[in-house]
mmCIF file of C-alpha atoms and ligand atoms in Angstrom:
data_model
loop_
_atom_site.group_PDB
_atom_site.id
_atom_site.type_symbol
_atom_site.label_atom_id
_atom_site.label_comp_id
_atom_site.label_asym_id
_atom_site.label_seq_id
_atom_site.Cartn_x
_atom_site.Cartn_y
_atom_site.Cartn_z
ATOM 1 C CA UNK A 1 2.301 -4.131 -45.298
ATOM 2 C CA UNK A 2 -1.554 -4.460 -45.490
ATOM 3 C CA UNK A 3 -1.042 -6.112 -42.226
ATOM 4 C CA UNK A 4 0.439 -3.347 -40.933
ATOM 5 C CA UNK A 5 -2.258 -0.977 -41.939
ATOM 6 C CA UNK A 6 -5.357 -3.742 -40.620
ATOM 7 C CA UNK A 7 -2.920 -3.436 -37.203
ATOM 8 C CA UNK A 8 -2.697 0.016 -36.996
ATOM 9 C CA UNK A 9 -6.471 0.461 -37.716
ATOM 10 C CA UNK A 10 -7.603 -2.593 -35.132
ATOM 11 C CA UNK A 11 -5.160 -0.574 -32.600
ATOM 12 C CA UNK A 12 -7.216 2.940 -33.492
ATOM 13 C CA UNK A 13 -10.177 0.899 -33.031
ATOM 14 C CA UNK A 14 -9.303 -0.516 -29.571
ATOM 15 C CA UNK A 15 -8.083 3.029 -28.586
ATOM 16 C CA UNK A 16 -11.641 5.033 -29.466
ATOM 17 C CA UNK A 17 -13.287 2.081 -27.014
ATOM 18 C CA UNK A 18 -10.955 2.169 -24.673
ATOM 19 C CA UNK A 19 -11.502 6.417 -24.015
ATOM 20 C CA UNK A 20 -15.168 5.684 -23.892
ATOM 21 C CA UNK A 21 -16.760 4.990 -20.754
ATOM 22 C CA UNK A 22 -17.610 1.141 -20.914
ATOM 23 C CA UNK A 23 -21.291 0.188 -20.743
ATOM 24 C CA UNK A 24 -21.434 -1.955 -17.917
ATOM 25 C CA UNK A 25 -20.422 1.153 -15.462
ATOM 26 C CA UNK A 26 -23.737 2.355 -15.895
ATOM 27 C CA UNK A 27 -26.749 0.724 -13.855
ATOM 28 C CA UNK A 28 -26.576 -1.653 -10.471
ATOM 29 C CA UNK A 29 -23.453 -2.197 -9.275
ATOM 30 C CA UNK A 30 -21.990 -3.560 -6.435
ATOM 31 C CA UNK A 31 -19.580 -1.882 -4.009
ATOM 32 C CA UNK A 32 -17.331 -3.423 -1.455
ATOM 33 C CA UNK A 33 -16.325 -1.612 1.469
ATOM 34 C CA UNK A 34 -12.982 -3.166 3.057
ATOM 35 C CA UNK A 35 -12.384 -2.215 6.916
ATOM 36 C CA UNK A 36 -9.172 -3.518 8.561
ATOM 37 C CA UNK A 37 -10.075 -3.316 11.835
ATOM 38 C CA UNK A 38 -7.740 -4.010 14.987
ATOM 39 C CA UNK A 39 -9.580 -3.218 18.748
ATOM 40 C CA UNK A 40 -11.672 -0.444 17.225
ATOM 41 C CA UNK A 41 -14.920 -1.001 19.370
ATOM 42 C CA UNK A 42 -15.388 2.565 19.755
ATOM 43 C CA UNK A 43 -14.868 3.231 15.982
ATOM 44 C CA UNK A 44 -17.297 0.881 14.254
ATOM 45 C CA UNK A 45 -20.962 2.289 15.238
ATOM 46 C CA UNK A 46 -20.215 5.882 14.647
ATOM 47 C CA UNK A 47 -18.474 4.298 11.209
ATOM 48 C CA UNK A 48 -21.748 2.454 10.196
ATOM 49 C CA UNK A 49 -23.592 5.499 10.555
ATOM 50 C CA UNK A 50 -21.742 7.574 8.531
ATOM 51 C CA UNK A 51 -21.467 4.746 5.854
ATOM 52 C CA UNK A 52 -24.786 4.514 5.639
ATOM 53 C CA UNK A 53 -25.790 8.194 5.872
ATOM 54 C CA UNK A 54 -22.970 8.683 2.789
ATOM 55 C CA UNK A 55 -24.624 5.663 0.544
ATOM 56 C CA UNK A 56 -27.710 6.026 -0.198
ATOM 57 C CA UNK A 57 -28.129 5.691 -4.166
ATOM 58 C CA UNK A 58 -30.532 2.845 -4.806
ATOM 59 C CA UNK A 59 -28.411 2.093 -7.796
ATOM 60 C CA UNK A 60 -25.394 0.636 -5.304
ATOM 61 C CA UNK A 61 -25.467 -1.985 -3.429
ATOM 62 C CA UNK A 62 -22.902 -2.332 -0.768
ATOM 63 C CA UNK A 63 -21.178 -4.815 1.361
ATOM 64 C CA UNK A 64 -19.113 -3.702 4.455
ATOM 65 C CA UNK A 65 -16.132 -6.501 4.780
ATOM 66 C CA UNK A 66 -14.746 -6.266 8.204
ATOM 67 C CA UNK A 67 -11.213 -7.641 8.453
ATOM 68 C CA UNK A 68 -10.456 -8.181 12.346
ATOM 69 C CA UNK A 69 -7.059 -7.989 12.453
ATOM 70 C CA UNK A 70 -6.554 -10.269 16.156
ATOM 71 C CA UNK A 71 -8.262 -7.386 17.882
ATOM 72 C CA UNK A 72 -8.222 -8.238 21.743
ATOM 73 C CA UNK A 73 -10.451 -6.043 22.952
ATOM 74 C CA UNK A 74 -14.665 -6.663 21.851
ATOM 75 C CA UNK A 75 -14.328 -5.724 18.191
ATOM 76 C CA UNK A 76 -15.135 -9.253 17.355
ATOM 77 C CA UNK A 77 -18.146 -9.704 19.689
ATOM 78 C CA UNK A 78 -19.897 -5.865 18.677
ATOM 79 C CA UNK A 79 -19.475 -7.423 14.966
ATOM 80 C CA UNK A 80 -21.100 -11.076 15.656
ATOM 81 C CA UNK A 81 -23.595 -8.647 17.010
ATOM 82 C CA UNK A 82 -24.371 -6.458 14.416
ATOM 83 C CA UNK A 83 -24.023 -8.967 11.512
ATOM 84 C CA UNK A 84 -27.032 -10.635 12.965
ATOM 85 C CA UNK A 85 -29.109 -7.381 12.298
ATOM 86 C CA UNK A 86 -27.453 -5.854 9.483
ATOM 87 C CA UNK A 87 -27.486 -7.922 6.319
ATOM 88 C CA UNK A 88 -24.473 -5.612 4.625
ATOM 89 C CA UNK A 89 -21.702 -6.949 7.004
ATOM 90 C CA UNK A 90 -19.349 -9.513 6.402
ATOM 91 C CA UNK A 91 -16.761 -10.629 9.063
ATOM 92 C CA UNK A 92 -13.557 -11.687 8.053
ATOM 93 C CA UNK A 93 -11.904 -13.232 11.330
ATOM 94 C CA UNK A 94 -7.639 -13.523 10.859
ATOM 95 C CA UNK A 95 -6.578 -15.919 13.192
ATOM 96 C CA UNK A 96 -4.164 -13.255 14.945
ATOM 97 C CA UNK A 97 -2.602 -9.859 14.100
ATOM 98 C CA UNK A 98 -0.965 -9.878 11.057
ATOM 99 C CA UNK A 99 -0.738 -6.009 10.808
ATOM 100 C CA UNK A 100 -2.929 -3.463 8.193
ATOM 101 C CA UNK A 101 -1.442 -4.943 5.069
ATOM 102 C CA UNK A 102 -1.765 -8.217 5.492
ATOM 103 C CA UNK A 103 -5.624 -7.282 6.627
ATOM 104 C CA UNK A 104 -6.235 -5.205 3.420
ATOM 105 C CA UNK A 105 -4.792 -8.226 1.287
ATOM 106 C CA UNK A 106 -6.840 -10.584 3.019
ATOM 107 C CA UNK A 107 -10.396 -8.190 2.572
ATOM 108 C CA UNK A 108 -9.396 -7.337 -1.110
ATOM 109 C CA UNK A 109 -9.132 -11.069 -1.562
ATOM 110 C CA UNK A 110 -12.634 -12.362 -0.296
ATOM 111 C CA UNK A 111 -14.406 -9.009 -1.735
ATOM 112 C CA UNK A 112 -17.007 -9.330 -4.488
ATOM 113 C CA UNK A 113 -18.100 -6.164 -5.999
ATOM 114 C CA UNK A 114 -17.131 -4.457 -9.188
ATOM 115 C CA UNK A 115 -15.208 -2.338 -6.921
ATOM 116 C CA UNK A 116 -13.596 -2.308 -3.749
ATOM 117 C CA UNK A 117 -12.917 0.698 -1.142
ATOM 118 C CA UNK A 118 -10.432 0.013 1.385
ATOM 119 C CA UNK A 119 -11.616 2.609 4.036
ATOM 120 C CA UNK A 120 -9.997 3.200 7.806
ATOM 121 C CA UNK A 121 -12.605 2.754 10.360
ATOM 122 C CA UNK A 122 -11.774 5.714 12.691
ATOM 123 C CA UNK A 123 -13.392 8.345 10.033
ATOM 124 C CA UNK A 124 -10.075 10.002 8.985
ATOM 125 C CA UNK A 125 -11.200 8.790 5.708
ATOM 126 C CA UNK A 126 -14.366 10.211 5.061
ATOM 127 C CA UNK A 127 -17.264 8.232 3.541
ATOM 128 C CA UNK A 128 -19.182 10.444 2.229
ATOM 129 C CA UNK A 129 -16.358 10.749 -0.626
ATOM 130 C CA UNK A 130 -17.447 7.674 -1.683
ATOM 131 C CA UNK A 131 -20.433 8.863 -4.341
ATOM 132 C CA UNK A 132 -17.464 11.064 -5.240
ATOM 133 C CA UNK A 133 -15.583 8.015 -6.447
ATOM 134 C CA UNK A 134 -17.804 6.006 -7.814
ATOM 135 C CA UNK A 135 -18.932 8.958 -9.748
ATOM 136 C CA UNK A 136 -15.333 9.091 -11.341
ATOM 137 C CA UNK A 137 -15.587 5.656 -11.969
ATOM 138 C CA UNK A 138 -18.485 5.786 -13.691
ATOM 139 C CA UNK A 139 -16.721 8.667 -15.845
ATOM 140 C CA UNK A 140 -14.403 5.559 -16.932
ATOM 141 C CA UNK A 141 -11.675 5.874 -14.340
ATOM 142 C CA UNK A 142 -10.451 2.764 -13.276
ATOM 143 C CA UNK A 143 -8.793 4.143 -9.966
ATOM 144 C CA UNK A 144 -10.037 6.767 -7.693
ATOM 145 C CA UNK A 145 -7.230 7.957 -5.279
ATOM 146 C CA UNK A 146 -7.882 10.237 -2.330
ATOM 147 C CA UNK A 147 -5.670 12.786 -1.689
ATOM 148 C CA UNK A 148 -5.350 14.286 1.842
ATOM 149 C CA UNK A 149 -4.568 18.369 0.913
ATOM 150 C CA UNK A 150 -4.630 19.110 4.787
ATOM 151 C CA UNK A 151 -2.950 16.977 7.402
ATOM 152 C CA UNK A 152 -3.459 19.121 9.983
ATOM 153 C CA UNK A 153 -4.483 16.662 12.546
ATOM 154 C CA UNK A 154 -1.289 14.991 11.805
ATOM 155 C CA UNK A 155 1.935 15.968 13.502
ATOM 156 C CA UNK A 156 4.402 18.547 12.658
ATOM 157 C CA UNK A 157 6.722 15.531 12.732
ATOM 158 C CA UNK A 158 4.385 12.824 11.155
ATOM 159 C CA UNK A 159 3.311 15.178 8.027
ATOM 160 C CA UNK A 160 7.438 16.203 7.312
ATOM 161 C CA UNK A 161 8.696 12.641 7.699
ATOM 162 C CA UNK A 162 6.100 10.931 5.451
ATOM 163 C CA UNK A 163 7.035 14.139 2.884
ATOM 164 C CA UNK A 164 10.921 13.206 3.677
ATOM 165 C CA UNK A 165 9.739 9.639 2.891
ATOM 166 C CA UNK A 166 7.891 10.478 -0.745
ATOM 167 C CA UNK A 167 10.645 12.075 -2.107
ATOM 168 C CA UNK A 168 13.267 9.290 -1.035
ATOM 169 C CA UNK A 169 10.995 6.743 -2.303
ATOM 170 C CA UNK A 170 10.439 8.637 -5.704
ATOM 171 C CA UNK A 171 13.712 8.946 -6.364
ATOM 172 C CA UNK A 172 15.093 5.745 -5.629
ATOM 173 C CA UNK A 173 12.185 3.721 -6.910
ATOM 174 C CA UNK A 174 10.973 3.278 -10.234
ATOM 175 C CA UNK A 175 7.510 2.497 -9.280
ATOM 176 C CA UNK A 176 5.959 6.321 -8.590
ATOM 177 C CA UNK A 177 4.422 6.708 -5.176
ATOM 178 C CA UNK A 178 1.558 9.830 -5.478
ATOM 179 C CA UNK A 179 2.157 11.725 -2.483
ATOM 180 C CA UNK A 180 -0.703 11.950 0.278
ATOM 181 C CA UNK A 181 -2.534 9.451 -1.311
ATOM 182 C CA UNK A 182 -3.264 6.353 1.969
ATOM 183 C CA UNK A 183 -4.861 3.149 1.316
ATOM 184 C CA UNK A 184 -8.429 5.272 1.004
ATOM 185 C CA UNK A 185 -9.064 4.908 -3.203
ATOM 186 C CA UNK A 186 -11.724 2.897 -4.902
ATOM 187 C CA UNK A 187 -10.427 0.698 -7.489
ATOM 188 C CA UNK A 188 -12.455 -1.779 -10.434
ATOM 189 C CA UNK A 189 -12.913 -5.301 -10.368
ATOM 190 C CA UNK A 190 -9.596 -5.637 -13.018
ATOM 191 C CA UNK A 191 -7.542 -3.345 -10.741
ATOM 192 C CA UNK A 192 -8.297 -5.980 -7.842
ATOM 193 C CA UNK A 193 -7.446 -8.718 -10.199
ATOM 194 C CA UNK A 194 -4.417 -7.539 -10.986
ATOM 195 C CA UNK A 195 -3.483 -7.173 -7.641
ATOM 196 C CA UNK A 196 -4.088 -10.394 -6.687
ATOM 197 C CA UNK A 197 -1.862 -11.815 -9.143
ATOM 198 C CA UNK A 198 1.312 -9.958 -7.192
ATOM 199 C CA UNK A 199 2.395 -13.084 -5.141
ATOM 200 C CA UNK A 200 4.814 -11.121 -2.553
ATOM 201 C CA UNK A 201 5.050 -11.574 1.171
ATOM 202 C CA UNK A 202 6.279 -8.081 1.661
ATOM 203 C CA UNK A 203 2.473 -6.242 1.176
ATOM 204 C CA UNK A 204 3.472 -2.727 0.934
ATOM 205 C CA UNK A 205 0.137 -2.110 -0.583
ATOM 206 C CA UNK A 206 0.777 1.697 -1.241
ATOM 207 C CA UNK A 207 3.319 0.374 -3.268
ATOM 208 C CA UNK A 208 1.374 -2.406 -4.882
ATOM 209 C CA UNK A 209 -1.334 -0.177 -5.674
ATOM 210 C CA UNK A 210 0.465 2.244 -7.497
ATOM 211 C CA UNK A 211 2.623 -0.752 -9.166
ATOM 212 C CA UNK A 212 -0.544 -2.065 -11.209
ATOM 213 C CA UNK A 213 -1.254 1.298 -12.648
ATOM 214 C CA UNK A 214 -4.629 1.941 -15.223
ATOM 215 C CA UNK A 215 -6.469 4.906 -15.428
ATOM 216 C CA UNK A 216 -6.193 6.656 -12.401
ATOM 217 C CA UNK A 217 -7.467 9.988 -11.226
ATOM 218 C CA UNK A 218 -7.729 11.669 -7.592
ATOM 219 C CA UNK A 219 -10.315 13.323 -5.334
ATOM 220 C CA UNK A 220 -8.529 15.888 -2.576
ATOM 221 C CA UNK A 221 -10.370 15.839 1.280
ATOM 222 C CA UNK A 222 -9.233 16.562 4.691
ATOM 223 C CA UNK A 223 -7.529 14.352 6.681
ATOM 224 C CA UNK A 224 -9.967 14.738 10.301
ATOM 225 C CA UNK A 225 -8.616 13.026 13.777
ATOM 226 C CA UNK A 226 -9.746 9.599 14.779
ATOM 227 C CA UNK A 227 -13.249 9.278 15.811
ATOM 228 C CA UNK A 228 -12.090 7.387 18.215
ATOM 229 C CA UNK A 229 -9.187 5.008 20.074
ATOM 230 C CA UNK A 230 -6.007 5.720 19.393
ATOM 231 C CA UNK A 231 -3.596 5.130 16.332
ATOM 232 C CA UNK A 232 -1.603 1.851 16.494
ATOM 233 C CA UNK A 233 1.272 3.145 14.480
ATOM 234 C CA UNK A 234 4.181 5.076 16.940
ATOM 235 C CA UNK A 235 7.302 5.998 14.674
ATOM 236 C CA UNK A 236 9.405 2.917 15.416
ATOM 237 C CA UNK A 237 6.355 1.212 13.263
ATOM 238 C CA UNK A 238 6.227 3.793 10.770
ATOM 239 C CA UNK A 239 10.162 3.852 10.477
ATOM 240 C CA UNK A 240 10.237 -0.116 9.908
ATOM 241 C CA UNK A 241 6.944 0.209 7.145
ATOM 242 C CA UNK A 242 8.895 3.034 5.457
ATOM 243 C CA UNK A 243 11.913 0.460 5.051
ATOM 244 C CA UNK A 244 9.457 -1.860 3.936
ATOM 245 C CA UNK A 245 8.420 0.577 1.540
ATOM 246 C CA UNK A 246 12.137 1.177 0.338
ATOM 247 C CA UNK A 247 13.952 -1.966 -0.012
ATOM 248 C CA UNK A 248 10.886 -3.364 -1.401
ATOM 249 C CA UNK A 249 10.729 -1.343 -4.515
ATOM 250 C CA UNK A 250 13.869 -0.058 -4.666
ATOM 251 C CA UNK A 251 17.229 -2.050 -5.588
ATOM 252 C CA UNK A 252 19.293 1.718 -4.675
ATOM 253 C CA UNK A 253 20.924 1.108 -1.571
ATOM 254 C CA UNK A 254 22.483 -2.154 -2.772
ATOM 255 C CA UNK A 255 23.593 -0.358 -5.878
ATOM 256 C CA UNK A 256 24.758 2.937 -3.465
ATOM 257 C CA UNK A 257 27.856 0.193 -2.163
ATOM 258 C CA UNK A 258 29.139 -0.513 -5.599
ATOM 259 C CA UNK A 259 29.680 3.163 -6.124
ATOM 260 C CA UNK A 260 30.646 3.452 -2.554
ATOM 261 C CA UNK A 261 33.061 0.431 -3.531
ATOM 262 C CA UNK A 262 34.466 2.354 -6.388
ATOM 263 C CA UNK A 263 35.008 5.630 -4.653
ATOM 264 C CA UNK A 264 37.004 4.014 -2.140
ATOM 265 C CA UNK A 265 39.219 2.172 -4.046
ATOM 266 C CA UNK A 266 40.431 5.164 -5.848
ATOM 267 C CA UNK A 267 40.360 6.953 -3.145
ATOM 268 C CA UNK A 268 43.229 3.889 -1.512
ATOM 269 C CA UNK A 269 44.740 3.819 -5.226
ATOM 270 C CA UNK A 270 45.983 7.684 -5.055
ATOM 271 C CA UNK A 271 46.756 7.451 -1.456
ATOM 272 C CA UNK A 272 49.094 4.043 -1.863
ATOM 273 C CA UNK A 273 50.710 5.855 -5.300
ATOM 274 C CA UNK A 274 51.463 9.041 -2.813
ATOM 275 C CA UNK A 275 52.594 6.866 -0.373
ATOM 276 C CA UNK A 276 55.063 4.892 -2.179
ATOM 277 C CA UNK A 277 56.008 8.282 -4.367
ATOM 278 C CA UNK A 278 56.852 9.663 -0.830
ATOM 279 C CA UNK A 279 58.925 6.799 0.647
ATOM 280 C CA UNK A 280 61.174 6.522 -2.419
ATOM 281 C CA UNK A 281 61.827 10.262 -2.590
ATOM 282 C CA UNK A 282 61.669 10.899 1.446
ATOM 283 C CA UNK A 283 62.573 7.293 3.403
ATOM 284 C CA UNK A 284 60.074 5.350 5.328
ATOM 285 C CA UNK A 285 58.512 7.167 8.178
ATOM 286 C CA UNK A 286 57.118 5.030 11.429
ATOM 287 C CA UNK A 287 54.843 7.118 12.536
ATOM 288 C CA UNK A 288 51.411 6.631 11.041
ATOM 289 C CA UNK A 289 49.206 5.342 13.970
ATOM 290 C CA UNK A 290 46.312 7.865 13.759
ATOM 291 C CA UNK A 291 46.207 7.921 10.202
ATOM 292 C CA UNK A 292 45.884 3.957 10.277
ATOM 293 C CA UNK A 293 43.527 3.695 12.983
ATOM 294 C CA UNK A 294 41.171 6.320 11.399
ATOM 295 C CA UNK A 295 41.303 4.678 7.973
ATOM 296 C CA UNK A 296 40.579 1.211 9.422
ATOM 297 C CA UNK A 297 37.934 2.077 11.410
ATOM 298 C CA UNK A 298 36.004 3.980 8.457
ATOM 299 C CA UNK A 299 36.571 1.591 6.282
ATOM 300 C CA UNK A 300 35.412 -0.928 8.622
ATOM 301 C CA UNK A 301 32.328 0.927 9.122
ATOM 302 C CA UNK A 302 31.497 1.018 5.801
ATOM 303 C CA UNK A 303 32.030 -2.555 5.590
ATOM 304 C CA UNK A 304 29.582 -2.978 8.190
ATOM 305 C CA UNK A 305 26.797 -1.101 6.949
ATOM 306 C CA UNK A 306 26.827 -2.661 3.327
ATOM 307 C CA UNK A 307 26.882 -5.821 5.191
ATOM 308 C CA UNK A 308 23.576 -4.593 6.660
ATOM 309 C CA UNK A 309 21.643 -3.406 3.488
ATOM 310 C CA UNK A 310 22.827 -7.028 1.980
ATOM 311 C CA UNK A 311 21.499 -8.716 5.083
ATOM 312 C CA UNK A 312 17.881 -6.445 4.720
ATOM 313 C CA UNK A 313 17.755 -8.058 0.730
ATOM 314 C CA UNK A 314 18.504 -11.287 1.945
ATOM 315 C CA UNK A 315 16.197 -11.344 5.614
ATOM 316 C CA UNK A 316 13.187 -10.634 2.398
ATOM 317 C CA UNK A 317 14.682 -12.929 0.123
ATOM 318 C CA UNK A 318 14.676 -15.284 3.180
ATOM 319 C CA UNK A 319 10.664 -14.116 3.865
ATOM 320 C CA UNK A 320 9.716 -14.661 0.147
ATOM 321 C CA UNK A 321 11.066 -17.847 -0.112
ATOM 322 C CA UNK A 322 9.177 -19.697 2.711
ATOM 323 C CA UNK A 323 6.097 -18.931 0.664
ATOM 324 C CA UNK A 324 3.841 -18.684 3.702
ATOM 325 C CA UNK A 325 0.506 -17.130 3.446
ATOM 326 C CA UNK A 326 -0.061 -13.364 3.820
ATOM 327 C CA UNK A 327 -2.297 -14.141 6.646
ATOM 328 C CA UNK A 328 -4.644 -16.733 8.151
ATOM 329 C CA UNK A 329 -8.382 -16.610 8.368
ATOM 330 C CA UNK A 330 -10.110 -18.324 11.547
ATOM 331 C CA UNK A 331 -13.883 -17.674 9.750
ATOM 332 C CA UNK A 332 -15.877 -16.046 7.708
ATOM 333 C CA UNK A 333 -19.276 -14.620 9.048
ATOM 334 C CA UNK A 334 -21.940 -13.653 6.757
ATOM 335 C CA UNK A 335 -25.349 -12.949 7.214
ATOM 336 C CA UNK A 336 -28.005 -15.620 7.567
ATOM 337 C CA UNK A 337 -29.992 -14.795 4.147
ATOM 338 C CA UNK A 338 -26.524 -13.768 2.530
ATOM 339 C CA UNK A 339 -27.495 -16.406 -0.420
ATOM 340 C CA UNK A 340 -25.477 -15.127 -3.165
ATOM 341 C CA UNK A 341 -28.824 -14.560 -5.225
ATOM 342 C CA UNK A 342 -29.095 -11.832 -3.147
ATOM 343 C CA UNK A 343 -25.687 -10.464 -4.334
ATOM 344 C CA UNK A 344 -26.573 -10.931 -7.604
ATOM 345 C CA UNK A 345 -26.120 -7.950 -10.375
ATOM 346 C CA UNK A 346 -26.540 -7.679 -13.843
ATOM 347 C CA UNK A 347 -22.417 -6.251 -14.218
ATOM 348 C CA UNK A 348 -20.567 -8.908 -15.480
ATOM 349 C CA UNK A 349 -16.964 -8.731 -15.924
HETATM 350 N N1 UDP B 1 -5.257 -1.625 11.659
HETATM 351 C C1 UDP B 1 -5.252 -3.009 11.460
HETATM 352 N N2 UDP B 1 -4.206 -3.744 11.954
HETATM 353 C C2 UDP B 1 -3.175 -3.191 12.645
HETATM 354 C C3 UDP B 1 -3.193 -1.770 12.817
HETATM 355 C C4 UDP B 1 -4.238 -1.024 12.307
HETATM 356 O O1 UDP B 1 -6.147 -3.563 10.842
HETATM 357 O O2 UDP B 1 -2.282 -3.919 13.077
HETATM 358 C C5 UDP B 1 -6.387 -0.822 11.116
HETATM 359 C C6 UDP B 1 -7.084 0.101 12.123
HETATM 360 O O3 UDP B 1 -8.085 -0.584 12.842
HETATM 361 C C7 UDP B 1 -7.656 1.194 11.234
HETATM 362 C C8 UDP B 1 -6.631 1.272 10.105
HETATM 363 O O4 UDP B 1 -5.891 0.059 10.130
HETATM 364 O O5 UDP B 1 -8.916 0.857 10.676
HETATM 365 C C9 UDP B 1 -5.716 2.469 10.263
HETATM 366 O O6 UDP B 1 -5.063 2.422 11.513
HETATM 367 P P1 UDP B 1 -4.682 3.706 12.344
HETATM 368 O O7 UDP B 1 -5.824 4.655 12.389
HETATM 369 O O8 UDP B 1 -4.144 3.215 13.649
HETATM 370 O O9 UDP B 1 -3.501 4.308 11.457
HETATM 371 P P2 UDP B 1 -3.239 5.853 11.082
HETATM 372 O O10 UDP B 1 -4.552 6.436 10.640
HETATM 373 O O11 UDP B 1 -2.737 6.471 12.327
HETATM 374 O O12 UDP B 1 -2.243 5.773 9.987
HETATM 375 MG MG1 MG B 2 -6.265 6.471 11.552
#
């Protein structure tokens, strides 16, 4: 019983110093800036300069990690370039294109601050919301989300089937996707810890993100156009990440066929009872054709299709399995003087 009460009283304890923001938010602090980039040479210098322009406390330090994601056209060489000048940039080379996910993963991975922003390069997300989130986080938030309220540059056709998508998701998932919140968040050093402990293949980071949960809060902006280039995502893409999305988190469609199963064989159950009901009151009649070939062919639709969501759980199982890494890096390109005194700061986690 007194152990109860000691419990109960250590738990009230931990509680009061949990809601209170934690001492080592305050001061120097180090923020890492994660930019998947794949050919976005007309997106990076007009990027820096609004990076910079939007963080400018002396307080935070910064490094810009840029993930290039196989680009083929300069990216790569405009980076080597600028690294040599600018001694925030860090160049994270993936030996091909493994796609935005697997880029993230690879940039949360190798960043060092006591947070990390994953940030587009093409200035739909804007920096300057940055001091906005690490405000929040100073607050004692351990996730900052950005919301996008208007997604007017988007399609009429993008901005319904990403809402179609949200709702799907939320229903059939258990893990809660917040809606109009992308990849642009800032999250703390135990948030990216956590995250690295998920060992999947399948790197649905919306999903992964809002999987790990803590404190979390959001910061609404406005979704502008690209800066620059053009988006690499047409809808076939978007259709197969939104699947990705789905049977990732979601066990529902396999659990749609036993119902479907059920239904069915009731369904045949009453019809075979009428039949033979029929036959022994009324005699056997021949014909029957349409009614057969209708009721074979549906069924063997339906056959076909749970055969399908199966094979989608067992293509990932498959993809799991093989345990091969999210993605390759050819090199890492740091500055010349990047000694990691330089990087030094007095949080400690
Ligand atoms: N990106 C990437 N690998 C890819 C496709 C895109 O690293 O295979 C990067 C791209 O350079 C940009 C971000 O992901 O910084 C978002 O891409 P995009 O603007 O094309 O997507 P959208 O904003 O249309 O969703
Ligand atoms: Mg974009």
């Amino acid at each position: 019983m007194r152990n109860d009460i000691n419990d109960i009283s250590e738990g009230n304890r931990r509680w009061q110093r949990r809601s209170e923001v934690p001492s080592s938010r305050e001061g120097h602090i180090l923020i890492s800036i994660v930019v998947p980039v794949f050919n976005e040479y007309d997106s990076i210098r007009p990027f820096l300069t609004e990076l910079k322009k939007a963080l400018s406390e002396p307080d935070e330090k910064f490094e810009v990690l840029f993930v290039n994601d196989g680009s083929t056209d300069d990216t790569f060489e405009l980076l080597q370039r600028l690294v040599k000048t600018d001694k925030t940039i860090r160049i994270i080379d993936l030996s091909r294109n493994f796609g935005k996910e697997a880029a993230l993963t690879a940039g949360l991975d190798m960043a060092r601050g006591d947070v990390v922003v994953p940030i587009d390069v093409d200035l739909q997300d804007p920096p300057e919301l940055i001091p906005q989130f690490v405000a929040k986080w100073r607050e004692g938030y351990d996730v900052v989300n950005g919301v996008r309220v208007d997604r007017s540059s988007d399609t009429i056709v993008k901005r319904n089937s990403s809402r179609g998508f949200y709702r799907l998701f939320n229903r059939l998932s258990h893990t809660a996707l917040p809606e109009n919140v992308g990849d642009f968040r800032l999250m703390d050093r135990q948030v990216i810890e956590a995250i690295k402990r998920l060992p999947e293949r399948n790197r649905f980071m919306k999903g992964i993100f809002a999987w790990v949960g803590f404190r979390t809060c959001e910061i609404p902006y406005t979704r502008t156009p690209r800066v620059a280039g053009k988006t690499s995502w047409n809808y076939w893409r978007l259709w197969n990440f939104a699947l990705d999305g789905m049977f990732g988190y979601s066990t529902a469609p396999l659990r749609i066929w036993t119902y479907a199963g059920f239904l069915l064989a009731l369904t045949s159950f009453l019809f075979g009872a009428f039949i033979i009901v029929k036959t022994l009151f009324y005699g056997i009649e021949v014909p029957g054709y349409a009614s057969l070939i209708s009721v074979i062919l549906f069924l063997s639709g339906i056959q076909i299709i749970s055969l399908g969501v199966m094979g989608e759980y067992i293509g990932r199982i498959f993809l799991e399995v093989k345990k091969r890494p999210v993605y390759l890096i050819r090199e890492v390109i740091a500055p010349e003087t990047d000694d990691d005194d330089k990087m030094e700061h007095p949080v400690q986690k």
